[in-house]
Short mmCIF file of C-alpha atoms in Angstrom, two decimals:
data_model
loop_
_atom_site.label_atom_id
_atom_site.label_comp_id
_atom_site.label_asym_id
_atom_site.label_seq_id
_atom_site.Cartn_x
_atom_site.Cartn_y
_atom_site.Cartn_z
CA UNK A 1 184.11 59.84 163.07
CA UNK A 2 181.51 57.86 161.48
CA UNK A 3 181.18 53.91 160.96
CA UNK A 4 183.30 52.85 157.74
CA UNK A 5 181.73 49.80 156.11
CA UNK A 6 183.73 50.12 153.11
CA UNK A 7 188.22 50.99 153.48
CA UNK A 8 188.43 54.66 152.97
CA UNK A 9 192.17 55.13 150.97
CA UNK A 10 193.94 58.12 151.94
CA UNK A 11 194.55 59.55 148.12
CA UNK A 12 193.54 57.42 144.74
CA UNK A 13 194.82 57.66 141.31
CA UNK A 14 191.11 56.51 139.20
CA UNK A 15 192.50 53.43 136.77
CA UNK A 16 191.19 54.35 133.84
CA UNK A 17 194.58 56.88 133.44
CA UNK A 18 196.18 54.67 131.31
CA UNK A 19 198.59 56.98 129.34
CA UNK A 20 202.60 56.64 130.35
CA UNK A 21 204.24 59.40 128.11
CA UNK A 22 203.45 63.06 127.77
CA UNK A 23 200.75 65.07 129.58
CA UNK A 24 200.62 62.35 132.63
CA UNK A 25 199.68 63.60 136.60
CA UNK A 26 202.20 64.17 138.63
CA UNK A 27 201.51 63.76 142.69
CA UNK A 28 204.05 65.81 145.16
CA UNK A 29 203.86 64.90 148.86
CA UNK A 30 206.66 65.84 151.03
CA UNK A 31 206.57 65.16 154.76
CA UNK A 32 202.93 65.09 156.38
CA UNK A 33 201.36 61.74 157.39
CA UNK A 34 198.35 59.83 155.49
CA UNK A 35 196.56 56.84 157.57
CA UNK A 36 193.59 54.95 155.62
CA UNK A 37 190.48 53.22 157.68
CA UNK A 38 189.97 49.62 157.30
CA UNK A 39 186.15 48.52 156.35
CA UNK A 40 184.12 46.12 157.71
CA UNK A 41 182.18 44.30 155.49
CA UNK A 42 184.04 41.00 155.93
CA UNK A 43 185.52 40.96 151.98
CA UNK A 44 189.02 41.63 152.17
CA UNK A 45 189.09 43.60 148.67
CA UNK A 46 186.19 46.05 149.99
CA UNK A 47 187.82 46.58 153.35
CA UNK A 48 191.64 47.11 152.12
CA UNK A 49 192.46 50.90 153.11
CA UNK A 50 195.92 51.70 151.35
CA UNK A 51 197.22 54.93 152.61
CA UNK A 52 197.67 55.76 148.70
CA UNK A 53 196.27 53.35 145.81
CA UNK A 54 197.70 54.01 142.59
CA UNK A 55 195.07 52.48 140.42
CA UNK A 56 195.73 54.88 137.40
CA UNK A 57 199.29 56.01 135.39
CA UNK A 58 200.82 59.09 137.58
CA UNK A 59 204.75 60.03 138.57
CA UNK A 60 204.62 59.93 142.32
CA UNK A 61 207.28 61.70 144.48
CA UNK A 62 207.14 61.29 148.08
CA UNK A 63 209.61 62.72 150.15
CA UNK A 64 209.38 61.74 153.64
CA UNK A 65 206.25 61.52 155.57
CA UNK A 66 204.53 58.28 157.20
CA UNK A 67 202.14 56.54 155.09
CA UNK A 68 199.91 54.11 156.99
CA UNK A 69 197.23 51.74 155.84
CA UNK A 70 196.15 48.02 154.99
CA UNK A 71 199.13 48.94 152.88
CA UNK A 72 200.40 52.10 152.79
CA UNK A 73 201.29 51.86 149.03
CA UNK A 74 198.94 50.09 147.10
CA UNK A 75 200.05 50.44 143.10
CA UNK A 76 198.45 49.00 140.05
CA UNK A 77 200.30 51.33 137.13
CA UNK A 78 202.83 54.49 137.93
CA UNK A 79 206.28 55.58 138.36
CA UNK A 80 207.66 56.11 142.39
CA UNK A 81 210.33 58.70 143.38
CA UNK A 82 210.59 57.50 147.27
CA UNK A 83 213.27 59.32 149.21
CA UNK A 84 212.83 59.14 153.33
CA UNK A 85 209.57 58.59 154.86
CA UNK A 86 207.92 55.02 156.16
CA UNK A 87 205.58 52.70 155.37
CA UNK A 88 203.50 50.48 157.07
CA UNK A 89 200.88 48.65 156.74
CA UNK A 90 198.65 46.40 159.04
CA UNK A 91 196.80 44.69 156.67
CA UNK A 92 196.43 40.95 156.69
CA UNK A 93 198.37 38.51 154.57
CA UNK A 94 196.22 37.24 151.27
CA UNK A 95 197.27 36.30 147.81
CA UNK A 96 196.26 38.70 145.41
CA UNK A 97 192.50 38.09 144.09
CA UNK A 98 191.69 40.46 140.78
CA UNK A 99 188.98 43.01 141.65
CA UNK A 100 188.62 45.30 138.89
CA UNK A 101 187.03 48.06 141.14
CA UNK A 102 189.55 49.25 143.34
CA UNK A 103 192.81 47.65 145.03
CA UNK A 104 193.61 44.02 145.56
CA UNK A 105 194.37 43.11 149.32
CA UNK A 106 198.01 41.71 150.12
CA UNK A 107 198.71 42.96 153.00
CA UNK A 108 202.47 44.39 151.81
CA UNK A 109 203.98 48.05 152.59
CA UNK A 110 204.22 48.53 148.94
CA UNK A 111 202.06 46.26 147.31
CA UNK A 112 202.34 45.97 143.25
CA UNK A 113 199.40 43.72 142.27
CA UNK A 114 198.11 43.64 138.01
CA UNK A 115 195.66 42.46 136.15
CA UNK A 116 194.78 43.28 132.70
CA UNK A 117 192.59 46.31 133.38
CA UNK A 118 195.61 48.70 134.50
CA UNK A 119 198.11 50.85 132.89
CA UNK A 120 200.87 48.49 135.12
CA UNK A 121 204.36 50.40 133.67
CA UNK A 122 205.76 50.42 137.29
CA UNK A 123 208.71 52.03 138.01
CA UNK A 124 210.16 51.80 141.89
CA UNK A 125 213.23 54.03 142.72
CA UNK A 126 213.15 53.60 146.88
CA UNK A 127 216.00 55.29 148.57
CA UNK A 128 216.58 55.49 152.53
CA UNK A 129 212.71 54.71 153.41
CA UNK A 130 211.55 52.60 156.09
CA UNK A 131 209.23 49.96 154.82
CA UNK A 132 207.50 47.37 157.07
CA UNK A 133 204.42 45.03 157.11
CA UNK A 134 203.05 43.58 160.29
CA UNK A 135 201.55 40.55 158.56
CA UNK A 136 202.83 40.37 155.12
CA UNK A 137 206.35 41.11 152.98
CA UNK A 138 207.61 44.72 153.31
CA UNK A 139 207.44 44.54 149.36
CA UNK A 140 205.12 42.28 147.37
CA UNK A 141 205.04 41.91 143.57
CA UNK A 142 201.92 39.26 141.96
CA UNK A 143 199.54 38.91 139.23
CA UNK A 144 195.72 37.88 139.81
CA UNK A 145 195.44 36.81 136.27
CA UNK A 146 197.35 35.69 133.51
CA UNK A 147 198.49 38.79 132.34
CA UNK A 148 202.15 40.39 132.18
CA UNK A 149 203.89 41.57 135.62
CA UNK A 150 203.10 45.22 136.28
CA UNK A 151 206.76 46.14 137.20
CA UNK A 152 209.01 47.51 134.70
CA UNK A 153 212.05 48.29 137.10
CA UNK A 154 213.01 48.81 140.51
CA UNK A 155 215.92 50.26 141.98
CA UNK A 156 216.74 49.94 146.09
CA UNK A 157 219.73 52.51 147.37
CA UNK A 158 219.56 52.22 151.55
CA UNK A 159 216.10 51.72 154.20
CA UNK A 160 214.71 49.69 156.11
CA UNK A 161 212.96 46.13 154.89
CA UNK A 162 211.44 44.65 157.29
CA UNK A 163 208.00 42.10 157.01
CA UNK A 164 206.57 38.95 159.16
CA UNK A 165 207.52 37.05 155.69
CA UNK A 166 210.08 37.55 153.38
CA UNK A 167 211.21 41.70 153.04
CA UNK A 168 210.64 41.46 149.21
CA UNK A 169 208.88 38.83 147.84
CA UNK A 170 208.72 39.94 144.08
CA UNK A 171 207.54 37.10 141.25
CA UNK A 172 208.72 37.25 137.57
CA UNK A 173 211.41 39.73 138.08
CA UNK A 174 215.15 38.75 138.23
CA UNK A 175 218.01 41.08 138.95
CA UNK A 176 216.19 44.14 140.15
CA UNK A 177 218.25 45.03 143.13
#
């Protein structure tokens, strides 16, 4: 193990995959566990470690598993198939600040942050997962600029919700549940 000065995410999506229809990635992870290292440079964005950061367009399944990190999903753009697994992060709480090279620190499980750089398009179908934050909401939602919210739709069927603040804190969506 070597000295991280910089968060090390567990997988990446790059954000310049912008395309939402036709020939799009598609990520598979059933069971397995991803944990992301923390930096320590002292700037939050730098340091953030999600266990996966969705910067660029991709249809995500994850079935199962344990996903661990500053956040353990960090999403910018992307559709989510989550059946089973859990989610944690350890991150600390912090508004969303845009930082157009990577993901934005909130601290959040699942952690939807946009800014007009990103694909956004996000789709959330969660179903029986176990999502917690140790600092922060077990979902968070936000914008660091003036731009659009990056979630399309999101659909909760069963789990676990649990976060130091509110379990879903979501801004400029109504009636998602």
């Amino acid at each position: 193990v070597g000295t991280y000065k910089d968060g090390t995410i567990g997988i990446t999506t790059n954000g310049y995959i912008k395309k939402t229809t036709g020939n799009v990635p598609v990520v598979n992870i059933t069971g397995g566990s991803i944990k992301a290292v923390v930096g320590t440079t002292g700037n939050t964005n730098k340091d953030d470690a999600p266990a996966i950061y969705a910067g660029g367009y991709a249809i995500w399944n994850i079935s199962g598993g344990v996903l661990e990190g500053s956040e353990a999903l960090s999403i910018k753009a992307g559709e989510f198939n989550i059946t089973g697994g859990t989610f944690k992060a350890f991150g600390i709480k912090v508004n969303p600040e845009q930082f157009d090279n990577g993901s934005e620190a909130t601290g959040a499980a699942i952690s939807v942050t946009a800014n007009k750089d990103y694909a956004k398009a996000v789709v959330l179908n969660i179903t029986d997962a176990v999502v917690e934050s140790k600092n922060a909401s077990a979902i968070f939602e936000g914008k660091s600029d003036d731009t659009n919210t990056a979630i399309s739709e999101i659909e909760i069927s069963g789990g676990e919700f649990t976060g130091k603040d509110n379990a879903v804190d979501v801004e400029n969506v109504s009636g998602f549940i």
